Amino acid sequence: MALFKASVFLAVQTLLYAIFVSRSPYTMLTTAPTKTWADGPMRLITTPQFETKQTDLFTTGATHMCLLHNAIIRGFNSIFLQAPHVQDADKADFVGYAQTWLRFVLSHHDDEERNLFPKVEEVLGDKDIWGETHEEHESFIPGLEEMGTYLSTLPSPAALSPGELIRIMDSFRAPFEHHFHHEITTIAALSSHPNAPREGTPSAAAASAIFKTWGKATVTKAGVADVVPFFLLNLDRTAEGGMWADWPPMPAPVRWGLVNVAGAWYGKRWRFASCDAGGMPRELYALGDGATA
């Protein structure tokens, strides 16, 4: 019996190692971008802290939101740019990658509306601060839903039409880009709200904790095996002179595990990501020489 248990344990270990080697982002070859990269066509956002050097709670909260938004924008760009070049053999993973982006965006939107925004309204005693933001959300949701319907109703991944996918993404690109930029401005501007807590007070610490707590939970609740690796593999650790190389704050082994171990579950999707397992910008797979022939 002991020999049997040892054999089973060894077999499981071997299987897990084989899956890790074949699917983990850690094992993927990566090269620095030499062609079009994921910093366009949708424009990335300069963080308020980098731009203003301010560190009040709303500038900091806006900055962390900006970093999350930029990961989503790189995701959009990596889908938009690679769609025309994806080979049939890679389309199943590419569709999964695009669906993960959608899941990320929709979860982010819902979590803001249900959790973050009401709490900030309560802190400031103002129900009107998100008026434009709510309207902006509604401006692109129909386009996201159309994209989701299209991807989920394909008769097969090989039936993916790059032209149709790009058409749908183009239909909501302008309002989406406007919102993702403007929301950062809106949050940063709350530092001058008449009811903004004074720095150094208990109420300021409590308000800061709202952003920190929400930020830690919002990505993981969307999906540890798919959305979390997507997020981290589209998070450029060289941006703004490497100022955010250690963001979001977490122990290095935890970050490594979320990317390379959790990320192995849907591992083949991540070859379409804009950054490698170390957070370095990489050649977009479908535009490079590594795409399936």
Short mmCIF file of C-alpha atoms in Angstrom, two decimals, residues 109 112-113 116-118 120-121 124 126-140 178-179 182-183 185-187 190 193:
data_model
loop_
_atom_site.label_atom_id
_atom_site.label_comp_id
_atom_site.label_asym_id
_atom_site.label_seq_id
_atom_site.Cartn_x
_atom_site.Cartn_y
_atom_site.Cartn_z
CA HIS A 109 -17.47 47.88 -13.78
CA GLU A 112 -17.14 49.90 -8.88
CA GLU A 113 -20.88 50.49 -9.09
CA LEU A 116 -16.45 51.41 -4.40
CA PHE A 117 -18.67 54.28 -5.54
CA PRO A 118 -21.27 54.03 -2.73
CA VAL A 120 -16.80 57.07 -1.51
CA GLU A 121 -20.19 58.83 -1.68
CA LEU A 124 -17.86 62.69 1.11
CA ASP A 126 -22.26 63.59 -1.73
CA LYS A 127 -24.47 61.47 -4.00
CA ASP A 128 -23.65 63.50 -7.13
CA ILE A 129 -19.91 62.88 -7.55
CA TRP A 130 -20.34 59.92 -9.92
CA GLY A 131 -23.03 61.39 -12.19
CA GLU A 132 -20.86 61.60 -15.31
CA THR A 133 -19.17 58.32 -14.45
CA HIS A 134 -22.47 56.42 -14.40
CA GLU A 135 -23.39 57.90 -17.80
CA GLU A 136 -19.99 56.99 -19.22
CA HIS A 137 -20.38 53.40 -18.03
CA GLU A 138 -23.67 53.10 -19.89
CA SER A 139 -22.09 54.45 -23.09
CA PHE A 140 -19.93 51.37 -23.72
CA HIS A 178 -12.82 58.55 -22.79
CA HIS A 179 -14.24 56.96 -19.65
CA HIS A 182 -11.84 60.67 -17.36
CA GLU A 183 -12.58 58.46 -14.37
CA THR A 185 -9.38 62.71 -13.46
CA THR A 186 -12.67 62.50 -11.56
CA ILE A 187 -11.19 60.51 -8.66
CA LEU A 190 -12.02 64.60 -5.23
CA HIS A 193 -13.96 68.30 -2.57
#
